[in-house]
Short mmCIF file of C-alpha atoms in Angstrom, two decimals:
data_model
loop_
_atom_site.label_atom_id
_atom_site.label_comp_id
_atom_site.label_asym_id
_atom_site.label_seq_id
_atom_site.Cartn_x
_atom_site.Cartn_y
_atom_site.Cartn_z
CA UNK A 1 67.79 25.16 83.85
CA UNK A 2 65.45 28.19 84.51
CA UNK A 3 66.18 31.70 85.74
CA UNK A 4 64.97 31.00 89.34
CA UNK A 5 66.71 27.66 89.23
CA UNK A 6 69.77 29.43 88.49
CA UNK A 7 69.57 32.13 90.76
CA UNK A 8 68.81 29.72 93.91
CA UNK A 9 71.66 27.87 93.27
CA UNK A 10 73.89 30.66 93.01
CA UNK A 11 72.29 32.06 96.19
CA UNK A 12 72.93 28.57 97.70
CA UNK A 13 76.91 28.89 96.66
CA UNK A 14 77.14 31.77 97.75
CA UNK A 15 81.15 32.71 99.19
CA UNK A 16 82.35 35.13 101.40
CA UNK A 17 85.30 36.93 100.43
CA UNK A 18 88.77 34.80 102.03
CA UNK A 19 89.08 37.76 103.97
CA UNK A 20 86.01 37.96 105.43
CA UNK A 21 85.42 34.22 106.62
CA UNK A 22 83.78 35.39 110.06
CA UNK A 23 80.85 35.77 110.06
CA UNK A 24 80.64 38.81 112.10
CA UNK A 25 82.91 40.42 109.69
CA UNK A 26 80.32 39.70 107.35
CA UNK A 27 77.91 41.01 108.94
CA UNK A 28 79.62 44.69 110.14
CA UNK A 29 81.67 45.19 107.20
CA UNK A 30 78.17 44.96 105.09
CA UNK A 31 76.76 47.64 107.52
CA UNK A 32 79.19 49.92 108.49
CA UNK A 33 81.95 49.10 105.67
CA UNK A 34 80.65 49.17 102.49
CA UNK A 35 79.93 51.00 99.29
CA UNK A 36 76.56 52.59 99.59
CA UNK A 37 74.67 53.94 96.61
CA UNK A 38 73.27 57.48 96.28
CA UNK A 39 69.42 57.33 96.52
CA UNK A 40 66.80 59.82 96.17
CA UNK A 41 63.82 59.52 97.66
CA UNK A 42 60.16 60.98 97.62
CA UNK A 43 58.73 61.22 101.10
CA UNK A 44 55.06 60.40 101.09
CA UNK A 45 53.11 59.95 104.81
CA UNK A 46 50.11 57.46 104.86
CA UNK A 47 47.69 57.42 107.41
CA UNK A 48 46.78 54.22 108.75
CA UNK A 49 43.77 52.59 109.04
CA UNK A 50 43.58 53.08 112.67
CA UNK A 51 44.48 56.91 112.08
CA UNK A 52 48.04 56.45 113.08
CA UNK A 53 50.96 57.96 110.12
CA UNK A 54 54.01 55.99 108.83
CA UNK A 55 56.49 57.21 106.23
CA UNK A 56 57.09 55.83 103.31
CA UNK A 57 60.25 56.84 101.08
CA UNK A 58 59.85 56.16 97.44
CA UNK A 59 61.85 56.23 94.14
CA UNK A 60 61.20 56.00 90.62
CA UNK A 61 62.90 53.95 88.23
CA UNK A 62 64.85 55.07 85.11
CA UNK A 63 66.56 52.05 83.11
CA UNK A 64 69.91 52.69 82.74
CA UNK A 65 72.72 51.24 79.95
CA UNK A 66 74.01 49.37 82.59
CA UNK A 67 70.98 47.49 83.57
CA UNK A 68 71.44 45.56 80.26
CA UNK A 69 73.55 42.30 81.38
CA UNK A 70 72.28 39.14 81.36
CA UNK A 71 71.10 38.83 85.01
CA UNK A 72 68.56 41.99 84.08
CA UNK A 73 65.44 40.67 82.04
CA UNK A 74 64.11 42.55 79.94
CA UNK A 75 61.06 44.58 81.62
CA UNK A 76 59.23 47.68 80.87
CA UNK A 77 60.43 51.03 82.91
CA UNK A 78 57.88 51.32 85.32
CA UNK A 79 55.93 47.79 84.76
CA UNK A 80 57.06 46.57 88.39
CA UNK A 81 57.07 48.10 91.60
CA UNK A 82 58.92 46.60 94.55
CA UNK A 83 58.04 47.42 98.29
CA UNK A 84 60.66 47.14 101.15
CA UNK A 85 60.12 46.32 104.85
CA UNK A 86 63.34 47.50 106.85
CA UNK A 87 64.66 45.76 109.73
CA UNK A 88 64.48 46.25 113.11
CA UNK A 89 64.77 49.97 113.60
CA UNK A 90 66.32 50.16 110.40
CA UNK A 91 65.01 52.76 107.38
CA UNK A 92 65.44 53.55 103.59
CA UNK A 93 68.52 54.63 104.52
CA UNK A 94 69.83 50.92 105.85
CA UNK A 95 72.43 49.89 103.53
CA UNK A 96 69.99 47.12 102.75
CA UNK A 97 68.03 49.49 101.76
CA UNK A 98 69.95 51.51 99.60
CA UNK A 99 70.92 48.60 97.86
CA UNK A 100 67.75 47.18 97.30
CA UNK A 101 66.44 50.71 95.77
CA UNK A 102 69.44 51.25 93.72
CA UNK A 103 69.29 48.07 91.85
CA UNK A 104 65.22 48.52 91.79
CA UNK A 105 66.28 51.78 90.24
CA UNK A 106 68.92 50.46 87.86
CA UNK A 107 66.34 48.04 86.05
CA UNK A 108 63.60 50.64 85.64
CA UNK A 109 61.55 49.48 88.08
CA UNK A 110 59.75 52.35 90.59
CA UNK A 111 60.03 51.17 94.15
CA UNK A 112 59.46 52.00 97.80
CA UNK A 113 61.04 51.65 101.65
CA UNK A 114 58.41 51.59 103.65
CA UNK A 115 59.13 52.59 107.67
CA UNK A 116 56.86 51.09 110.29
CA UNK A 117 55.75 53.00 112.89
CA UNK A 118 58.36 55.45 114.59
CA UNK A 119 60.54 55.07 112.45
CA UNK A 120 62.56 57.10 109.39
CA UNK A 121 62.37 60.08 111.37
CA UNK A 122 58.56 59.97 112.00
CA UNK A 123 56.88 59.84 115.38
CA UNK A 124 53.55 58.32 115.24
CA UNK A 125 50.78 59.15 116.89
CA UNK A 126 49.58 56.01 118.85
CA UNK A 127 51.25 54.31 121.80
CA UNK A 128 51.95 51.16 119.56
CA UNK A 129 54.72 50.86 117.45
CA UNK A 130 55.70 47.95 115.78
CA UNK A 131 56.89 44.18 116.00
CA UNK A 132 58.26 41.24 114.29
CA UNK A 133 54.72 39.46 114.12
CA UNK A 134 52.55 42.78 112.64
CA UNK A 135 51.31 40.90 109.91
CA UNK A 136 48.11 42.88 109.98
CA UNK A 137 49.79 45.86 109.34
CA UNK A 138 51.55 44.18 106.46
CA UNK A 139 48.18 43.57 104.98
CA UNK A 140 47.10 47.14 104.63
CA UNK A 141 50.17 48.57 103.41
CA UNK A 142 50.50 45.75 100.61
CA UNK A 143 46.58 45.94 99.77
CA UNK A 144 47.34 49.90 99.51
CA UNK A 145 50.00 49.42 96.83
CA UNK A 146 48.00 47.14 94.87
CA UNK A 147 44.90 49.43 94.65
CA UNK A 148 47.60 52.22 93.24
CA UNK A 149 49.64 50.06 90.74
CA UNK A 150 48.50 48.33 87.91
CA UNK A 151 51.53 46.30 87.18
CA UNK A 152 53.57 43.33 89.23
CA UNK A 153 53.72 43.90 92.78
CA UNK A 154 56.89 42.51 94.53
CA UNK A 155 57.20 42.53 98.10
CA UNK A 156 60.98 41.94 99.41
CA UNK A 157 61.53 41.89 103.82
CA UNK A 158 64.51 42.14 105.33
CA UNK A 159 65.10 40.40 109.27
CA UNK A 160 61.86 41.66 111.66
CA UNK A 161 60.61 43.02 108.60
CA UNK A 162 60.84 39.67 106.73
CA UNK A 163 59.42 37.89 109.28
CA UNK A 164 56.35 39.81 109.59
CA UNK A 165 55.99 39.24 105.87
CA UNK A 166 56.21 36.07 105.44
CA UNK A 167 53.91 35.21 108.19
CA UNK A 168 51.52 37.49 106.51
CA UNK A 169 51.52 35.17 103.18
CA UNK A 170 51.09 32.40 105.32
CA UNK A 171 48.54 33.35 106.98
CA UNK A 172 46.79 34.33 103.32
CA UNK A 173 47.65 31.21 101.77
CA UNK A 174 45.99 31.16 97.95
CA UNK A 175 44.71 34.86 98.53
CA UNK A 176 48.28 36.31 98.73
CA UNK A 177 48.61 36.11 95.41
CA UNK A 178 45.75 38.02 94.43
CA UNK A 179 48.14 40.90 96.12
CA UNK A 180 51.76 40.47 95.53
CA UNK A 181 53.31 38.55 92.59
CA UNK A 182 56.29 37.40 94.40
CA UNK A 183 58.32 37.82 97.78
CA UNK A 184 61.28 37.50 98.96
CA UNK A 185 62.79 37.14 103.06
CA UNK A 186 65.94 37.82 103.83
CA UNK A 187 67.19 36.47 107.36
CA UNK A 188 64.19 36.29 108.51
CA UNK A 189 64.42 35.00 112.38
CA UNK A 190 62.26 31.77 111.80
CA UNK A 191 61.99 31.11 115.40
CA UNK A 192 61.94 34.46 117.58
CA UNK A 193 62.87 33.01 120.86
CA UNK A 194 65.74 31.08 119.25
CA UNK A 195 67.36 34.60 118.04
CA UNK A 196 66.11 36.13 121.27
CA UNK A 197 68.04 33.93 123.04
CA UNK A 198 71.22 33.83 120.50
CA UNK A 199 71.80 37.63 120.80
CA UNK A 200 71.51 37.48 124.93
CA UNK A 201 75.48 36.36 125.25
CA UNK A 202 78.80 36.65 124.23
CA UNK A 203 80.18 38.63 120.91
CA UNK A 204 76.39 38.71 119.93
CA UNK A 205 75.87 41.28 123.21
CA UNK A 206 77.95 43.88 120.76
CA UNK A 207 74.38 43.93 118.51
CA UNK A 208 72.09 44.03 121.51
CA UNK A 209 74.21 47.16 122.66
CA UNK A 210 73.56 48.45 118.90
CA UNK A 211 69.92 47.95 118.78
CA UNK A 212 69.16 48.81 122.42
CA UNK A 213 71.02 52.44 122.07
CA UNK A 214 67.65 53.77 120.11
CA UNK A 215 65.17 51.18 121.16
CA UNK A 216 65.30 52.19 124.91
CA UNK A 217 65.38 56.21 124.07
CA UNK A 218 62.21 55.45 121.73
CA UNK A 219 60.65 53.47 124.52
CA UNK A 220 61.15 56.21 126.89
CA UNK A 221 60.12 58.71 124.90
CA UNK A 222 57.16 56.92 123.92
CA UNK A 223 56.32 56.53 127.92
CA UNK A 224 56.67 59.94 128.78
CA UNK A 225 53.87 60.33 125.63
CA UNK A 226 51.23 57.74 127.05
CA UNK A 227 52.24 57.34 130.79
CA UNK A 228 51.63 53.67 132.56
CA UNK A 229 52.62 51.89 129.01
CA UNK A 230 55.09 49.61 130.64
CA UNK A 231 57.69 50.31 133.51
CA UNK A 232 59.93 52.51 133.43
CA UNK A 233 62.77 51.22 135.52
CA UNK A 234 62.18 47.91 133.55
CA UNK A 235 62.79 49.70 130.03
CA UNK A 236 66.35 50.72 131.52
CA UNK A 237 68.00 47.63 133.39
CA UNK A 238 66.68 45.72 130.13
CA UNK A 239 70.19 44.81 128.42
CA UNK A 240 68.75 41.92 125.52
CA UNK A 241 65.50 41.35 123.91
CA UNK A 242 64.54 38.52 126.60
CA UNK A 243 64.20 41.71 128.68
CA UNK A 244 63.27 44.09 126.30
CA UNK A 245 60.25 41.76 124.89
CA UNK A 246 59.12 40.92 128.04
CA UNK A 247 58.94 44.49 129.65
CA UNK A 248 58.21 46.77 126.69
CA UNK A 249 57.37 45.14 123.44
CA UNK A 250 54.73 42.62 125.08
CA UNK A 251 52.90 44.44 126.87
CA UNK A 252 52.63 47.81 124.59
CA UNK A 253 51.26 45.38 121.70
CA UNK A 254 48.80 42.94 123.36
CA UNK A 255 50.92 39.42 124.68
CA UNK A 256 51.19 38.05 127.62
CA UNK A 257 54.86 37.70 128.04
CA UNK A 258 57.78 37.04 125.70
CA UNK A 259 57.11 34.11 125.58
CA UNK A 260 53.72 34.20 124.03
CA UNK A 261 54.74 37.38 122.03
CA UNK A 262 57.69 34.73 120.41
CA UNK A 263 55.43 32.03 119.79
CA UNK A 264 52.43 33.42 118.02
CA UNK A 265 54.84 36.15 116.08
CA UNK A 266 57.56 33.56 114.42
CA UNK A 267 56.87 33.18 110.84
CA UNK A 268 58.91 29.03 111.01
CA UNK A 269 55.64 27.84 111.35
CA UNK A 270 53.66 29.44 108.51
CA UNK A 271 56.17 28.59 106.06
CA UNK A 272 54.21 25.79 104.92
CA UNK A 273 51.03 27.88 104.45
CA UNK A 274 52.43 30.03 101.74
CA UNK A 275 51.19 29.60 97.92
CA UNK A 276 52.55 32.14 96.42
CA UNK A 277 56.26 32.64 94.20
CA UNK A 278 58.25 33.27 97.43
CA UNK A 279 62.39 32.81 98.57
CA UNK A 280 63.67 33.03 101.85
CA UNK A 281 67.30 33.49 102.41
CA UNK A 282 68.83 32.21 105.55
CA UNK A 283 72.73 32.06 105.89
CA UNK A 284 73.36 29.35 107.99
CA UNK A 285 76.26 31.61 109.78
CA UNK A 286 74.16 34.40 110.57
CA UNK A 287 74.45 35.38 114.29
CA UNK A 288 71.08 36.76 114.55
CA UNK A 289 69.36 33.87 113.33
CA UNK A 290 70.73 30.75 115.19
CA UNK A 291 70.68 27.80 112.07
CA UNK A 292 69.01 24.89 114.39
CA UNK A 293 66.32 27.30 114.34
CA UNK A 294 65.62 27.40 110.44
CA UNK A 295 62.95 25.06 108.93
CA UNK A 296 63.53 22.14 106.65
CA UNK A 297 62.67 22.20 102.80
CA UNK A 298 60.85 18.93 103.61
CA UNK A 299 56.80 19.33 103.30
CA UNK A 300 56.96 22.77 101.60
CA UNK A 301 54.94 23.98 98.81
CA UNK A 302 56.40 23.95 95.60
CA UNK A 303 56.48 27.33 95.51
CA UNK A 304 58.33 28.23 98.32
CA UNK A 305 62.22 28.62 97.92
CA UNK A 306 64.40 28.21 100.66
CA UNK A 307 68.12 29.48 100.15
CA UNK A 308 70.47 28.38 102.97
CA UNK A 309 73.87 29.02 102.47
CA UNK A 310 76.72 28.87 104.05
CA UNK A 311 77.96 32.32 104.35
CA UNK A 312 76.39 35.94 104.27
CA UNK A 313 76.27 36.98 107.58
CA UNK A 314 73.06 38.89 108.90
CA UNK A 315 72.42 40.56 105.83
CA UNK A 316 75.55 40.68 104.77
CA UNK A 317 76.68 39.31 101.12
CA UNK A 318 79.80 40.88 100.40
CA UNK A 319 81.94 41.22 97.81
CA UNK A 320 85.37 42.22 97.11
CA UNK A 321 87.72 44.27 99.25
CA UNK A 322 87.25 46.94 102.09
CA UNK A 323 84.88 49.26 101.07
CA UNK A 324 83.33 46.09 99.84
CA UNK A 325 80.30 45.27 97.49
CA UNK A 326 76.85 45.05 98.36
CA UNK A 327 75.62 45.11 95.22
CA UNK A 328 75.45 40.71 94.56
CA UNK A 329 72.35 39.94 96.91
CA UNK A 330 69.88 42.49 95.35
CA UNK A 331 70.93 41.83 92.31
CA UNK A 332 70.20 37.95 92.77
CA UNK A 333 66.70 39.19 94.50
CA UNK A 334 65.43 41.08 91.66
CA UNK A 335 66.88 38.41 88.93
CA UNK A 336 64.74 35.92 90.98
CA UNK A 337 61.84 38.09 91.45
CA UNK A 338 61.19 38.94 87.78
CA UNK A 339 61.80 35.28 86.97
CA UNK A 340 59.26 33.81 89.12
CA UNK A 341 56.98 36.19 88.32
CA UNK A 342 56.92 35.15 84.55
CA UNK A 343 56.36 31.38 85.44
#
């Protein structure tokens, strides 16, 4: 059995601590509970093609003694670099994030968090700022990297930010790979109206609460910036995204509605497009990412992975006790990612 065979399956079995069998608890204890490595970063600001600035917080991998177990291949300090796409107003600092880099770090590899638009402490200049379908903006950020490294590319999303990737190599099909050498989605929300909807009741209101305490401020902000963007008394009875999309992220990015911002931003259908060495990681408990709305295996390309297990949580993956472990999902990411990368 190969490398990548072995790491999907593990990914597949993947077990929640006894403890933690809700998946809630997965999901907060990952965030708010766990053991977060120290990271240092190097701020760099790119300016966009449109002349707009995003921030983009990288590190630079040293192999360390401890990198040398037998889920670490073997691989030249600085012969990969691995870009991150947070999730929804999340940063480098996201204990995804810190993860991800760490581990990056630990294997010599150099990496980077890239922020989208208004976010990591950054206000950008232009009255957009981003969404879950920006695949264009993908493009120009991952077509940046490749122009300044020589070496494999790896390209790793996380929620919104996975979503927006993936429906980027969709939408490149064969020319993807003439860009990234492999990429990996975690959670992504397949179907955007599905998770819309799944966070607009009950326990899942305690997120919306999370997530609308800075994306209302930012929208308000942003409106006192470029007045007539989008109504303000709109922006503040807006209490879930079925709101929120329809009255601020719609209109300030070009759709119709929520509706039509849902449908032509969900990466579910593009899954089938993709040609390149990709994994997408769905637990099929997470509460952002309802598990009706998740797309069969059936009809995909070869070399598209998809990992649906039965626990993890959004983003989640724990391990151990309380202040748990995040350390087992990227470890399994970058195992898989230097795997499929060699064939």
């Amino acid at each position: 059995m190969s490398c990548t065979e072995q790491t999907l399956q593990s990914l597949q079995a993947y077990r929640a601590p006894g403890w933690a069998s809700n998946a809630h608890v997965q999901t907060v204890v990952a965030s708010r509970l766990s053991k977060k490595p120290g990271v240092i970063y190097r701020r760099e600001i790119w300016e966009s093609p449109d002349e707009d600035v995003l921030a983009v917080d990288a590190v630079d991998g040293i192999k360390t003694s401890e990198a040398s177990n037998t889920e670490t291949a073997a691989a030249p300090t600085q012969a990969i670099h691995l870009v991150l796409f947070h999730g929804l107003e999340g940063s480098a600092q996201s204990h995804y994030s810190l993860a991800i880099m760490h581990e990056a770090t630990r294997r010599g590899w150099s990496a980077s968090v890239v922020h989208f638009r208004g976010c990591g402490g950054l206000r950008n200049r232009k009255p957009r700022a981003y969404h879950s379908g920006d695949s264009r903006e993908i493009d120009w950020i991952l077509r940046r990297f490749r122009s300044k490294h020589q070496r494999l590319l790896f390209a790793v999303g996380i929620s919104l930010g996975a979503n927006a990737l993936l429906k980027w190599l969709g939408e490149q099909g064969h020319e993807a790979s003439t860009v990234v050498d492999a990429v990996v989605g975690i959670c992504p929300p397949q179907d955007l109206r599905a998770g819309a909807y799944a966070l607009a009741s009950g326990i899942n209101l305690m997120y919306m609460r999370y997530f609308l305490h800075s994306l209302i401020p930012n929208a308000l902000e942003r409106l006192e910036r470029f007045p007539g963007l989008y109504d303000r008394d709109n922006i503040i009875r807006s209490k879930t995204f079925i709101e929120f999309d329809e009255y601020v992220t719609a209109p300030l990015h070009g759709f119709k509605s929520a509706e039509h911002y849902w449908a032509s931003s969900s990466c579910g259908p593009w899954l089938e497009a993709i040609r390149s060495p990709c994994l997408v990681i769905n637990p099929l408990n997470d509460p952002f990412v309802p598990a009706h709305s998740l797309r069969p295996p059936a009809g995909m390309h070869p070399k598209l992975k998809l990992a649906y297990p039965r626990d993890g949580g959004h983003v989640g993956f724990i391990e151990g006790g309380i202040p748990a472990s995040i350390a087992w999902m990227p470890r399994k990411i970058c195992s898989w990612l230097e795997a499929s990368a060699r064939g």
